[in-house]
Short mmCIF file of C-alpha atoms in Angstrom, two decimals:
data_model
loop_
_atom_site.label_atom_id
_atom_site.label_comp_id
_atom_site.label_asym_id
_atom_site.label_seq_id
_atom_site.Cartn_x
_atom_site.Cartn_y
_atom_site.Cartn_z
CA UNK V 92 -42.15 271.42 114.05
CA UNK V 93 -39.01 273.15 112.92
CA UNK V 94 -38.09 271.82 109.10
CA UNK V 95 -34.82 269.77 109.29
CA UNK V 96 -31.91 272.03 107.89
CA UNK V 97 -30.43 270.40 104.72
CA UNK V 98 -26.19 270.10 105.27
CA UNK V 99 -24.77 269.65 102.23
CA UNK V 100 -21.10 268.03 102.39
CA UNK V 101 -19.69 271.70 102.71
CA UNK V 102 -21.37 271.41 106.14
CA UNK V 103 -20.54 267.88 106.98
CA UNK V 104 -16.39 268.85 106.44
CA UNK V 105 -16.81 271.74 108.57
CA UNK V 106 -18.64 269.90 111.48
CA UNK V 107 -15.43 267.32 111.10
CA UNK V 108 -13.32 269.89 111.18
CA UNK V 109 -14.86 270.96 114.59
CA UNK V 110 -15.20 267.73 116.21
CA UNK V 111 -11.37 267.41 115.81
CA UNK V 112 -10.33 271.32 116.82
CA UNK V 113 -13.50 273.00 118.16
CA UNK V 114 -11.19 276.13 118.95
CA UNK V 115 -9.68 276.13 115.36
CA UNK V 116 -9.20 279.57 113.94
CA UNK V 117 -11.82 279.97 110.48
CA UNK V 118 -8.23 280.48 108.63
CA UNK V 119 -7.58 276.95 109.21
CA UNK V 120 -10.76 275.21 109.08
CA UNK V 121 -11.67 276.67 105.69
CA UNK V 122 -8.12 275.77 104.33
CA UNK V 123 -8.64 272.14 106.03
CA UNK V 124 -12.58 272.25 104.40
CA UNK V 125 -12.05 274.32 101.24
CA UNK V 126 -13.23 277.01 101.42
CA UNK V 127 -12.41 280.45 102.50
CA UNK V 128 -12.72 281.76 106.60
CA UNK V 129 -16.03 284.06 105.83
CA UNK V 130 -17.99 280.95 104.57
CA UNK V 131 -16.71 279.00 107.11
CA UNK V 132 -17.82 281.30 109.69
CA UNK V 133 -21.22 281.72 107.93
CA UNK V 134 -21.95 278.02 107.24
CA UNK V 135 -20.96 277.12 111.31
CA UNK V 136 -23.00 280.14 112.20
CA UNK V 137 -26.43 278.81 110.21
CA UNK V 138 -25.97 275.68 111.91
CA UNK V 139 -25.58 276.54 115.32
CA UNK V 140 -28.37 279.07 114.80
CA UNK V 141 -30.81 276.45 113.60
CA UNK V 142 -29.76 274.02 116.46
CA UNK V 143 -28.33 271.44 114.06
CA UNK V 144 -24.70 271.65 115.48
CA UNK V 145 -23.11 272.64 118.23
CA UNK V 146 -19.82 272.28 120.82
CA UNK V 147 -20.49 271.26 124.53
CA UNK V 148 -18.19 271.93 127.03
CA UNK V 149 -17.68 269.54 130.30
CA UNK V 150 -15.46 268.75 132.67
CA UNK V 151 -13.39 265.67 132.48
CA UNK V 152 -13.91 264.12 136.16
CA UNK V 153 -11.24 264.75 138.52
CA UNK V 154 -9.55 261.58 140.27
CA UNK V 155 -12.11 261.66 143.24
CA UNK V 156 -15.59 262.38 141.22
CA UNK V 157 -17.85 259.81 139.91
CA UNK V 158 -19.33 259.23 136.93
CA UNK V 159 -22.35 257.12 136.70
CA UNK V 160 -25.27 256.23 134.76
CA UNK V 161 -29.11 255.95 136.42
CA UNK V 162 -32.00 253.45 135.33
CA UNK V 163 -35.09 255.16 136.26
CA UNK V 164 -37.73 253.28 136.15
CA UNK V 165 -40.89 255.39 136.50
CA UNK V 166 -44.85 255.93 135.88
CA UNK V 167 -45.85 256.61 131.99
CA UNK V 168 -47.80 259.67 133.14
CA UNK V 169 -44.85 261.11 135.45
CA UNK V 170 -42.34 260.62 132.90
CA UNK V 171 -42.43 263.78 131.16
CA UNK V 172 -42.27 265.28 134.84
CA UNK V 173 -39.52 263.78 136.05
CA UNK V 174 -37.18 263.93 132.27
CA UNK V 175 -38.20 268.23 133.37
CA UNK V 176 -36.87 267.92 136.43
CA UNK V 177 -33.95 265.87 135.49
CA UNK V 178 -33.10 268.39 132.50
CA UNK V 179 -32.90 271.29 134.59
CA UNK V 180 -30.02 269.65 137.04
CA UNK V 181 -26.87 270.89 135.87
CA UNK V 182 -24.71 267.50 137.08
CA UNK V 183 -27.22 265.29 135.01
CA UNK V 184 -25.28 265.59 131.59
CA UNK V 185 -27.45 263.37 129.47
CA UNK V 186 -30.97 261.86 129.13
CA UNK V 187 -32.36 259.11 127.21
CA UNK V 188 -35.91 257.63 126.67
CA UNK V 189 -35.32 254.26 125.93
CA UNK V 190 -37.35 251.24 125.20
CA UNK V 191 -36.69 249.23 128.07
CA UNK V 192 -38.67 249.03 131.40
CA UNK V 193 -36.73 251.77 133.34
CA UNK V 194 -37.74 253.78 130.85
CA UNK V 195 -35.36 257.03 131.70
CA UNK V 196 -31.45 256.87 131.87
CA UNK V 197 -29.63 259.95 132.89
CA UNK V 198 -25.76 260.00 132.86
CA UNK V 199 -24.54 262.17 135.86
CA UNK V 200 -21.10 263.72 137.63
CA UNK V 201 -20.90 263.87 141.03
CA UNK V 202 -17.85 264.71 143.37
CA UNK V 203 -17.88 261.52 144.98
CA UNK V 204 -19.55 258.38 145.91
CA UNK V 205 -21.18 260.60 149.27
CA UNK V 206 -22.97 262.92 146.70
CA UNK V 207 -24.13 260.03 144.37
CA UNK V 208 -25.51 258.57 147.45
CA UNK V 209 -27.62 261.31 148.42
CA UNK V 210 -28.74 262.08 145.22
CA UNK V 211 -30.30 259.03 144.86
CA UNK V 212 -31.64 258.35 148.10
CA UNK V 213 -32.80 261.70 149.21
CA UNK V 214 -33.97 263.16 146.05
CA UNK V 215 -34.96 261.11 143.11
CA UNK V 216 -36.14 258.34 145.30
CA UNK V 217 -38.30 261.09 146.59
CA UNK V 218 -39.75 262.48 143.46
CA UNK V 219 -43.18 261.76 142.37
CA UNK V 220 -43.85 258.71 139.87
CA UNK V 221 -40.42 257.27 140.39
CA UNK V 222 -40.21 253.55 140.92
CA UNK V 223 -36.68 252.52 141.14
CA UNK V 224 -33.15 253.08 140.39
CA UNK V 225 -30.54 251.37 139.01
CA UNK V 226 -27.04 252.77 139.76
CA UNK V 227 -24.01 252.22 137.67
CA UNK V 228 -21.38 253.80 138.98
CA UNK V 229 -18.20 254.21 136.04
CA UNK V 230 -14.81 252.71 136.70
CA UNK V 231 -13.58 253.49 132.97
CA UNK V 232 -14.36 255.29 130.53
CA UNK V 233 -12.44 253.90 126.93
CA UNK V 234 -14.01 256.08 124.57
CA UNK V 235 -16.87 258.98 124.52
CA UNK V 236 -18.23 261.15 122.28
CA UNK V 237 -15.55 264.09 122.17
CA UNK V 238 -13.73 260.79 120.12
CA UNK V 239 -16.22 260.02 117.66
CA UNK V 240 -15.84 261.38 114.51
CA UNK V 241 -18.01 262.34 110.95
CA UNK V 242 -15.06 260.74 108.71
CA UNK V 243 -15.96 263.27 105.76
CA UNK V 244 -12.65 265.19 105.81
CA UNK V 245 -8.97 263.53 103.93
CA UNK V 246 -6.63 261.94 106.76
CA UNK V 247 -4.39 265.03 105.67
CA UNK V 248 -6.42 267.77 107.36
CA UNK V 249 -7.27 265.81 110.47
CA UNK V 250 -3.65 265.57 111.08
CA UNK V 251 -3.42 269.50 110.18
CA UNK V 252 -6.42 270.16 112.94
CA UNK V 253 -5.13 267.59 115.57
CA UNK V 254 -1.48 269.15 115.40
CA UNK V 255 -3.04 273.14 115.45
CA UNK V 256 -4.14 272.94 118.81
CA UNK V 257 -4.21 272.20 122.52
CA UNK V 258 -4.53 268.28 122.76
CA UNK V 259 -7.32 267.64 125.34
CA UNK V 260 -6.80 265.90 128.36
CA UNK V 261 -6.88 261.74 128.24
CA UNK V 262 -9.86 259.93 129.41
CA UNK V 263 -8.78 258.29 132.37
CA UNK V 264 -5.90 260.47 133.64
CA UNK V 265 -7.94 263.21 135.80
CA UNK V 266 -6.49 266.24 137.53
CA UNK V 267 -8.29 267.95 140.49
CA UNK V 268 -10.73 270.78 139.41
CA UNK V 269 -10.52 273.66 141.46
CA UNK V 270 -13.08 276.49 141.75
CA UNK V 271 -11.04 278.68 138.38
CA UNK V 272 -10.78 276.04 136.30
CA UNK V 273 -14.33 275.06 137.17
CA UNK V 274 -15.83 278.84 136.11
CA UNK V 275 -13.81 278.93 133.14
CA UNK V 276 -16.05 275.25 132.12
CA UNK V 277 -19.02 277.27 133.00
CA UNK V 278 -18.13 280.33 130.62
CA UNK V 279 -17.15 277.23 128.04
CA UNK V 280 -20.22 275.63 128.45
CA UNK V 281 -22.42 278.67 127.16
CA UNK V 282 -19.51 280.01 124.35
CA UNK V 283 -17.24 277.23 123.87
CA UNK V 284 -15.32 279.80 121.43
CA UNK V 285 -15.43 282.82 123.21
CA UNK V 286 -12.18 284.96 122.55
CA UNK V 287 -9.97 285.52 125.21
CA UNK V 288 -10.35 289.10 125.53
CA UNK V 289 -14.20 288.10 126.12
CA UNK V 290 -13.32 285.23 128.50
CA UNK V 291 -10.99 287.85 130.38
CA UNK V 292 -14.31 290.53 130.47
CA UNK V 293 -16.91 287.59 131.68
CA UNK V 294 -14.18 286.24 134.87
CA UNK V 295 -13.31 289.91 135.77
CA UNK V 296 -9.34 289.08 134.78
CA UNK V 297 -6.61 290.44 133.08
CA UNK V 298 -6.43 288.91 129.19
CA UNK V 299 -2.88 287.78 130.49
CA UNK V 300 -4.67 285.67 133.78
CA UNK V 301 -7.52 284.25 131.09
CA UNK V 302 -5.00 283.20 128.69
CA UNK V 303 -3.12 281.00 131.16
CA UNK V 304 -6.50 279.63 132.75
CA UNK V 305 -8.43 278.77 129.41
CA UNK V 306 -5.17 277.06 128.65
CA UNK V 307 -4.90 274.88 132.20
CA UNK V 308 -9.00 274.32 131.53
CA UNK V 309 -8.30 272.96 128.17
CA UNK V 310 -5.12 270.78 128.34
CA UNK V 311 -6.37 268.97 131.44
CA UNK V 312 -9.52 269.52 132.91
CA UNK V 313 -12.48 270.08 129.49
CA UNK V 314 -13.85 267.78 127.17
CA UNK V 315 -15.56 270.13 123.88
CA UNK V 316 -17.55 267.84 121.70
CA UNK V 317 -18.83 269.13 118.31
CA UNK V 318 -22.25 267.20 118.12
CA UNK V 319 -25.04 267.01 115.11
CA UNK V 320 -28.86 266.60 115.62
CA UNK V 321 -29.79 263.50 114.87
CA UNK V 322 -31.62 263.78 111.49
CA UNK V 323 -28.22 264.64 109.98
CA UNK V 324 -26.05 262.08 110.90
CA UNK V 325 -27.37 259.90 108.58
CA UNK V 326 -27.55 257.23 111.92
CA UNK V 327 -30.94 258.00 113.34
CA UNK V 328 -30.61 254.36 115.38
CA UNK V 329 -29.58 255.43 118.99
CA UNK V 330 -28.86 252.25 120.93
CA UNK V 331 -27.99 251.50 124.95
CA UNK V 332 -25.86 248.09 125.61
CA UNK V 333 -25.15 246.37 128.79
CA UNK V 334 -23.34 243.41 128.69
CA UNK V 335 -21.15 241.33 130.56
CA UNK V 336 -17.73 239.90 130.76
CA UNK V 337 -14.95 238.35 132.44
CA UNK V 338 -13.08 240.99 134.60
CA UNK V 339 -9.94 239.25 132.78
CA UNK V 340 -11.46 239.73 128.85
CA UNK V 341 -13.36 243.31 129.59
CA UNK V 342 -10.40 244.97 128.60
CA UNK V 343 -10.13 243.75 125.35
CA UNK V 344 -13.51 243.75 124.92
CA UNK V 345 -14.01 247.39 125.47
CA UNK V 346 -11.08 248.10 123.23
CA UNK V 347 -12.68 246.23 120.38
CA UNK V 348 -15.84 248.12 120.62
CA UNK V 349 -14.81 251.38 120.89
CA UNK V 350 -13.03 250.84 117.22
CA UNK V 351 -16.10 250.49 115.08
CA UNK V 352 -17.42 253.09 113.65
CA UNK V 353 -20.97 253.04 115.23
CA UNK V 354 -19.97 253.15 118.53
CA UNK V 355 -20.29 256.78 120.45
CA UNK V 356 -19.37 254.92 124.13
CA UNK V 357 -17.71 252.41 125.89
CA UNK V 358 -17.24 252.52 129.18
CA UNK V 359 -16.86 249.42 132.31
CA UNK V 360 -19.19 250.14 135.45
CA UNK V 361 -19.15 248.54 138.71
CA UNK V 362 -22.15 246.22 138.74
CA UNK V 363 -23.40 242.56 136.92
CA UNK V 364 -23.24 243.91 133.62
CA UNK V 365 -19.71 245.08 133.69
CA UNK V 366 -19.75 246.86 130.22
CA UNK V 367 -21.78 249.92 128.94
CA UNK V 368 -21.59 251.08 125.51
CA UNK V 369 -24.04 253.56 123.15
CA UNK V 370 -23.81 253.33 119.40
CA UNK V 371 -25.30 255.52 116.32
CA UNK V 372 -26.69 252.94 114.00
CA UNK V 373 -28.05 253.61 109.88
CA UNK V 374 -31.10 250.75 110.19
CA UNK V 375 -32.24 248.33 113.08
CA UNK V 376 -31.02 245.60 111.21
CA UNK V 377 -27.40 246.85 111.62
CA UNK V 378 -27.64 246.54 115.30
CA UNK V 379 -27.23 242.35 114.44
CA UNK V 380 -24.81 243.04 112.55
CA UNK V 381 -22.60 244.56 114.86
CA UNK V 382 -23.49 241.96 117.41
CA UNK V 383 -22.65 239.46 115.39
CA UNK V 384 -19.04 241.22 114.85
CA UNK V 385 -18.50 241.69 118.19
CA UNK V 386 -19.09 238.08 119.18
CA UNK V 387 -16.70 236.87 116.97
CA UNK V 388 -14.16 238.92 118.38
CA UNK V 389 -14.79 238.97 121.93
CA UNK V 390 -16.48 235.43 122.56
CA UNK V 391 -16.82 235.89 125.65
CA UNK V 392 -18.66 238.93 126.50
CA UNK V 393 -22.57 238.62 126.41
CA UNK V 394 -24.73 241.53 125.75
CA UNK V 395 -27.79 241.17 127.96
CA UNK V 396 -29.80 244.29 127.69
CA UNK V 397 -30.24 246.38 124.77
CA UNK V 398 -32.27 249.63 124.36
CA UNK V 399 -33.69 251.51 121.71
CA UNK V 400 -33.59 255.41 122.15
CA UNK V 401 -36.86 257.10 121.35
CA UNK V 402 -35.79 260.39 122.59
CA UNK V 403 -32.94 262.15 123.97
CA UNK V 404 -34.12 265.10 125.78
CA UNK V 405 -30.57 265.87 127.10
CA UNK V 406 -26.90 265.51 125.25
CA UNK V 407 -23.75 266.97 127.26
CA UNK V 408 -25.76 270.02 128.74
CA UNK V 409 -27.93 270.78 125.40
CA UNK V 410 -31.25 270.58 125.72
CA UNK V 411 -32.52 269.03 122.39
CA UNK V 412 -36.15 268.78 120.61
CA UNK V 413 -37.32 265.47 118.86
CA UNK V 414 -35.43 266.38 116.47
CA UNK V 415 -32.15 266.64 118.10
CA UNK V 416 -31.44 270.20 117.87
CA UNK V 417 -30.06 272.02 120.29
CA UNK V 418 -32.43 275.06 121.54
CA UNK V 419 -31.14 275.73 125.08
CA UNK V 420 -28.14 274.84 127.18
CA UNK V 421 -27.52 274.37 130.97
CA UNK V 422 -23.50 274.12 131.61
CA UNK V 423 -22.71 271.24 133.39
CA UNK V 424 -21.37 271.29 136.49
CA UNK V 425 -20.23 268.68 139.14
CA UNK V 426 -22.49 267.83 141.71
CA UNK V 427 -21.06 268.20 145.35
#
C-alpha cells in the first residue's frame, strides 16, 4: 500500500483555495495562500500526482434528468463483482460500501425517469449476486460537495477567489445540456484545467468557439469539486443518513443540516424517508453529537437509518483506493 502523503498547512490553503476557484490562475492562488505561483503549481502538482487531491468535473442535471441514489443489496462474494461493474458505468457517479444490509449504494444521473427505469429493471436486476434495489429518486438537492469547504484559508481570500471567477451554476436551477456543452464536461472531466488553446485542439474548434463554450459549460451546466483522500481530511468517519420528516418541516430541516460543518450532502428524495444527507465526521462518537444537535433544532425529523462507510470505491467519476486517492478517472456522463 501506497504511504499516505503528509500535507502540511501549505497544502491544506491551496486545496481551499481550489475548492472555492478550481480554475484560479497560480498568480492568484499563491497570493490568496502565500506563497509564490511556481510553488503553488508544484505543491498542487505533488498532490494530484500522488492521488491525494484532485477536481472532478460533472454535469449539473438538466430540468428533465434524474438524479437518484440505489440500495443494492447483494451477495458478500459478488460484491466486489458487482462495485467493478458499477465503477466502470460512466452515469454511476459515486459508490459506497456501507455497513448496512444493502450493502452497496451508488449515486447515478440519468436523463429521465424512462432511463432510471430500465436501468434498474433490465440491467442491475439482471446482474449476478444482486438481491434487491432500493430506488431513491432526488427531488432536491440543498447542498453537495462542490459546497463543502476545508475552512483553512482567512474569510479575505475566499472572497478574493469567489469574486475572480465564473460563479457556477445554482443547485436547483438546471438548463438543458446539449451534445457541446456535454463534450466540453467530458474534456473537463479528464483536465478540469486544461487551457483553452488545449480545450480548442481536443474539440477540433477555433480558441474563439472554445472560449465561449467552456464559458456556457461553466456558468450553467458543470459542477468542479476540489476533493481530498480521506486520510487527510482529518474526518476519516464517512456516514449515510435517511431520515424522515413532515413534507411541511423538510425544508427547514434540510437547511439546518446542510450548515454544519460535517455535512458533505443534503438532499430530499421521493420515498418514506424523505431526507438524505452524507457527513465527514473526526470520531464515531461525533456522529451523536450531531444527532443530538439536529434534534434540537428540527424536532421533528427522525433519522431512521444510518450507515457507516467502509469504502468508497467511487467519488464524482474518480476511482479511489482504500485510501481514498484518486488513481483513475471515468468522466461522468448522463445516462440516456
Amino acid at each position: 500500500m501506497q504511504e499516505s502523503t503528509h500535507l502540511d498547512e501549505i497544502d491544506l490553503r491551496i486545496v481551499h483555495a481550489m475548492q472555492v476557484q478550481p480554475r484560479a490562475s497560480w498568480a492568484l492562488i499563491g497570493s490568496v495562500v502565500g506563497v509564490d505561483p511556481v510553488t503553488a503549481a508544484r505543491r498542487w502538482k505533488t498532490l494530484t500526482d500522488s492521488g491525494a487531491a484532485w477536481i472532478a468535473a460533472y454535469p449539473a442535471a438538466d430540468a428533465a434528468s434524474v438524479l437518484a441514489f440505489l440500495d443494492i443489496r447483494c451477495e458478500p462474494r459478488e460484491r466486489a463483482n458487482i462495485v467493478a461493474h458499477l465503477s466502470a458505468q460512466a452515469h454511476v457517479m459515486s459508490l459506497n460500501i456501507h455497513s448496512g444490509g444493502s450493502s452497496v449504494m451508488a449515486e447515478a444521473l440519468f436523463a429521465g425517469l424512462d432511463a432510471l427505469a430500465r436501468y434498474v429493471l433490465d440491467e442491475l436486476h439482471v446482474l449476478d449476486g444482486v438481491i434487491d434495489i432500493g430506488v431513491h429518486p432526488v427531488t432536491r438537492v440543498f447542498t453537495e460537495g462542490s459546497r463543502w469547504r476545508l475552512g483553512t484559508l482567512e474569510p479575505a481570500g475566499v472572497r478574493t477567489l469567489r469574486e475572480s471567477g465564473v460563479v457556477p451554476p445554482p443547485l436547483g436551477r438546471r438548463n438543458p445540456l446539449d451534445s457541446n456543452t456535454a463534450a466540453v464536461i467530458d474534456v473537463l472531466g479528464r483536465a478540469p484545467r486544461i487551457s483553452i488553446t488545449e480545450l480548442a485542439h481536443e474539440l477540433g474548434i477555433s480558441v474563439t468557439a472554445a472560449r465561449r463554450r467552456l464559458g456556457r459549460a461553466l456558468s450553467h451546466h458543470t459542477l468542479l469539486r476540489c476533493e481530498l483522500a480521506r486520510f487527510a481530511t482529518g474526518r476519516p468517519i464517512r456516514v449515510l443518513f435517511f431520515a424522515q420528516s413532515p413534507v411541511r418541516d423538510v425544508d427547514n430541516a434540510a437547511r439546518i443540516l446542510r450548515a454544519l460543518p460535517e455535512i458533505r450532502l443534503v438532499a430530499t428524495v421521493a420515498g418514506p424517508e424523505n431526507l438524505f444527507f452524507s457527513g465527514w465526521f473526526r470520531s464515531l462518537s461525533d456522529i451523536a453529537v450531531l444527532e443530538s444537535e439536529v434534534s434540537a433544532r428540527a424536532p421533528t425529523m427522525r433519522v431512521v437509518d444510518r450507515r457507516i462507510v467502509l469504502d468508497t470505491p467511487k467519488l464524482m467519476g474518480h476511482l479511489l483506493d482504500r485510501e481514498g486517492r484518486s488513481v483513475a478517472v471515468t468522466p461522468v456522463r448522463v445516462r440516456s
